[in-house]
């Protein structure tokens, strides 16, 4: 080999070395390892773990993309899955979300998605009246203040996460003065507070109270366990304000991996929506044409409360002190 050739080879090696040592560490990963790292989604979810995990497994099997669940609500997450839009709306205001391109990715009614594209409803809970089969129960939430139902009803503590969005919606629909007067009248009528929706439904099953307001997934789960409960869709009819629907929503963090959107697409696919309706989730799919949980009416047959979900954080902040005083918390 000639001296000239040796010098050329040496020159190439020196250039390669300079480039290599100038690269950041993450750029030096082997191609296979780099590919695996990129195909990971970090998911923060406050939905039920028994609901989230089967969906993750189905998505991983279909896509080859790994989903790592994180308990930290910070910049470590690529994707958020919340039981309601309130937390998503707060992150949006802090500019911690990126658009999901909803025109392509959120095939649900406009009422159940952020108009700016930052969060999308994937499933829903209805706020029902769950009643003992032998007890007369009101057809409206406002019936809690009716003397005919004295000492028969219960409500979840109003500032608990499963109940507080409904309370905010009630204040939005009735106005603060009328809503506060209603709650005080309901308490004077013997309405009891319970720690959670699940405990309230259990009390109905055991005969401890006649009826309770609770989320639809708790009612479905109670029936599956053999509980004899009656489901009432409150405030239907021409004059009714409608049953409250609370979307379970997803939102992508700023700078999220592009694979985060693949998980959103899966949740909104026919497969994902079907899994959301099954045991473990018992949620109501928001994509039209997908069967919901057994025993729950189709949304197309119900009058649903007309609510601007983006207003709920502000309303909750305003009514928090009043609700805390009413509940004695």
XYZ file of C-alpha atoms in Angstrom, residues 49-293:
245
model
C -55.620 1.133 36.137
C -57.861 -1.850 35.347
C -59.135 0.127 32.366
C -55.828 1.572 31.165
C -53.704 -1.584 31.237
C -55.779 -3.761 28.830
C -55.850 -0.888 26.335
C -52.097 -0.458 26.607
C -51.507 -4.173 25.997
C -53.802 -4.186 22.958
C -52.103 -1.086 21.540
C -48.586 -2.446 22.084
C -49.501 -5.717 20.383
C -50.994 -3.920 17.386
C -48.417 -1.165 16.951
C -45.123 -2.429 18.364
C -44.898 0.838 20.312
C -44.195 0.509 24.036
C -46.255 2.507 26.545
C -44.532 3.353 29.831
C -46.913 4.588 32.529
C -45.593 7.441 34.671
C -47.086 8.707 37.934
C -45.548 12.150 37.478
C -47.682 14.921 36.044
C -44.749 16.843 34.614
C -42.619 17.111 31.507
C -41.732 13.407 31.650
C -45.095 12.532 30.085
C -45.786 12.512 26.341
C -49.504 11.917 26.735
C -52.105 12.591 29.420
C -55.308 10.626 29.957
C -57.632 12.342 32.427
C -61.019 11.321 33.820
C -62.323 14.809 32.979
C -61.377 17.883 30.929
C -60.596 20.146 33.905
C -56.957 19.126 34.300
C -56.407 19.145 30.541
C -57.816 22.660 30.340
C -55.466 23.830 33.111
C -52.429 22.368 31.291
C -53.586 24.042 28.080
C -53.649 27.412 29.855
C -50.101 26.810 31.084
C -49.055 26.150 27.437
C -47.955 22.619 28.293
C -49.968 20.910 25.534
C -49.574 20.546 21.793
C -52.344 20.260 19.225
C -53.641 16.780 18.442
C -54.741 17.785 14.912
C -58.308 17.008 15.931
C -59.813 17.387 12.464
C -58.184 14.058 11.670
C -57.874 12.445 15.076
C -61.023 13.182 17.074
C -64.131 11.773 15.362
C -66.449 12.765 18.222
C -69.051 15.509 18.552
C -67.544 19.018 18.794
C -69.117 19.463 22.249
C -66.776 16.795 23.656
C -63.449 18.086 22.329
C -61.388 21.237 22.719
C -62.187 23.678 19.892
C -58.497 24.597 19.702
C -57.445 20.962 19.317
C -55.594 20.468 22.611
C -57.711 17.702 24.156
C -60.114 15.107 22.842
C -62.857 13.146 24.603
C -62.450 9.399 24.058
C -65.208 8.073 26.329
C -67.716 9.331 28.869
C -69.448 8.882 32.170
C -73.028 9.984 32.778
C -74.080 11.424 36.137
C -77.018 9.161 36.987
C -79.436 8.676 39.846
C -78.859 5.109 41.029
C -81.808 3.868 43.074
C -82.927 0.889 45.112
C -85.453 -1.091 43.053
C -88.075 -0.749 45.823
C -87.575 2.953 46.533
C -89.285 5.879 44.830
C -86.626 8.214 43.470
C -86.710 11.624 41.777
C -86.522 12.054 38.011
C -84.532 15.260 38.415
C -81.453 16.042 40.462
C -83.441 18.957 41.868
C -85.725 16.373 43.493
C -83.188 16.070 46.320
C -84.863 19.128 47.810
C -88.394 17.691 47.439
C -90.110 16.746 50.723
C -91.342 13.519 49.077
C -87.752 12.225 49.154
C -86.815 13.385 52.645
C -83.894 11.410 54.157
C -83.803 8.989 51.226
C -80.981 10.377 49.082
C -77.201 10.709 49.183
C -74.588 12.648 47.216
C -70.840 12.265 46.893
C -68.951 15.002 48.737
C -69.098 17.928 46.309
C -65.368 18.641 46.101
C -64.334 15.044 45.375
C -62.964 14.717 41.833
C -65.796 12.496 40.596
C -68.436 14.976 41.832
C -66.902 18.440 41.495
C -67.254 18.832 37.686
C -70.978 18.068 38.025
C -71.302 20.636 40.799
C -69.591 23.223 38.584
C -71.972 22.354 35.732
C -74.948 22.709 38.075
C -73.820 26.204 39.072
C -73.313 27.043 35.389
C -76.850 25.932 34.485
C -78.745 27.273 37.506
C -76.666 30.296 38.400
C -74.747 30.583 41.656
C -77.603 31.869 43.820
C -80.126 29.246 42.742
C -77.603 26.383 42.849
C -76.440 27.241 46.365
C -80.048 27.550 47.547
C -80.810 24.121 46.071
C -77.889 22.449 47.854
C -78.856 24.001 51.188
C -82.453 22.831 50.694
C -81.231 19.318 49.816
C -79.231 19.189 53.062
C -82.206 20.406 55.110
C -84.198 17.620 53.434
C -81.906 15.014 54.943
C -79.543 14.358 52.022
C -76.425 12.573 53.234
C -72.877 13.021 51.916
C -70.800 9.932 51.043
C -67.024 9.807 50.402
C -67.181 8.465 46.824
C -69.495 7.339 44.039
C -68.579 3.705 44.610
C -69.399 3.845 48.312
C -72.678 5.590 47.548
C -73.758 2.877 45.101
C -72.759 0.194 47.622
C -75.006 1.875 50.204
C -77.918 1.707 47.777
C -77.245 -1.996 47.121
C -77.159 -2.705 50.869
C -80.295 -0.675 51.594
C -78.505 2.089 53.482
C -79.958 4.854 51.299
C -82.708 4.926 48.702
C -80.787 6.616 45.916
C -77.527 8.378 45.090
C -76.052 10.429 42.267
C -73.140 8.502 40.789
C -71.155 7.915 37.611
C -72.521 5.413 35.111
C -69.476 3.114 35.300
C -70.114 2.590 39.034
C -73.728 1.637 38.315
C -72.675 -0.833 35.605
C -70.052 -2.408 37.888
C -72.592 -2.768 40.725
C -75.037 -4.572 38.466
C -72.310 -6.894 37.250
C -71.604 -7.820 40.885
C -75.276 -8.718 41.290
C -76.513 -5.472 42.818
C -80.220 -4.857 42.277
C -80.229 -1.177 41.341
C -82.365 0.952 39.084
C -80.825 3.527 36.747
C -82.542 6.879 36.258
C -81.386 9.331 33.584
C -82.203 12.631 35.289
C -83.650 15.821 33.867
C -84.963 14.474 30.579
C -87.920 15.985 28.737
C -88.552 19.398 27.254
C -87.991 21.390 30.456
C -85.160 19.271 31.849
C -81.579 20.522 31.785
C -80.352 17.089 30.647
C -78.119 14.418 32.124
C -74.546 15.559 32.816
C -71.917 13.911 30.592
C -68.278 14.001 31.694
C -65.746 13.163 28.975
C -62.636 11.130 29.710
C -60.006 12.995 27.683
C -56.527 12.642 26.202
C -54.019 15.422 25.556
C -50.447 15.466 24.230
C -47.642 17.285 26.044
C -45.594 19.961 24.330
C -42.667 18.269 22.617
C -44.324 14.845 22.870
C -43.144 11.924 20.792
C -45.053 11.656 17.521
C -46.052 8.154 18.619
C -48.309 9.709 21.277
C -50.776 10.484 18.521
C -50.785 6.814 17.508
C -52.163 5.927 20.934
C -54.866 8.588 20.566
C -55.788 7.104 17.192
C -56.037 3.649 18.779
C -58.310 4.851 21.609
C -60.631 6.351 19.005
C -60.538 3.351 16.672
C -63.371 0.804 16.643
C -61.125 -1.626 18.551
C -60.168 0.897 21.228
C -63.697 2.220 21.640
C -65.013 -1.316 22.035
C -62.478 -2.031 24.794
C -63.469 1.171 26.607
C -67.021 -0.167 26.894
C -66.001 -3.549 28.327
C -65.600 -4.739 31.911
C -62.828 -2.895 33.721
C -63.627 0.394 31.975
C -67.437 0.396 31.604
C -67.152 3.763 29.842
C -69.429 5.066 27.096
C -67.667 5.358 23.716
C -67.881 8.833 22.236
C -67.392 7.714 18.668
C -70.805 7.161 17.095
C -71.920 3.661 16.163
C -69.965 1.861 18.919
C -72.017 -0.131 21.452
C -71.724 1.073 25.022
C -71.733 -0.890 28.303
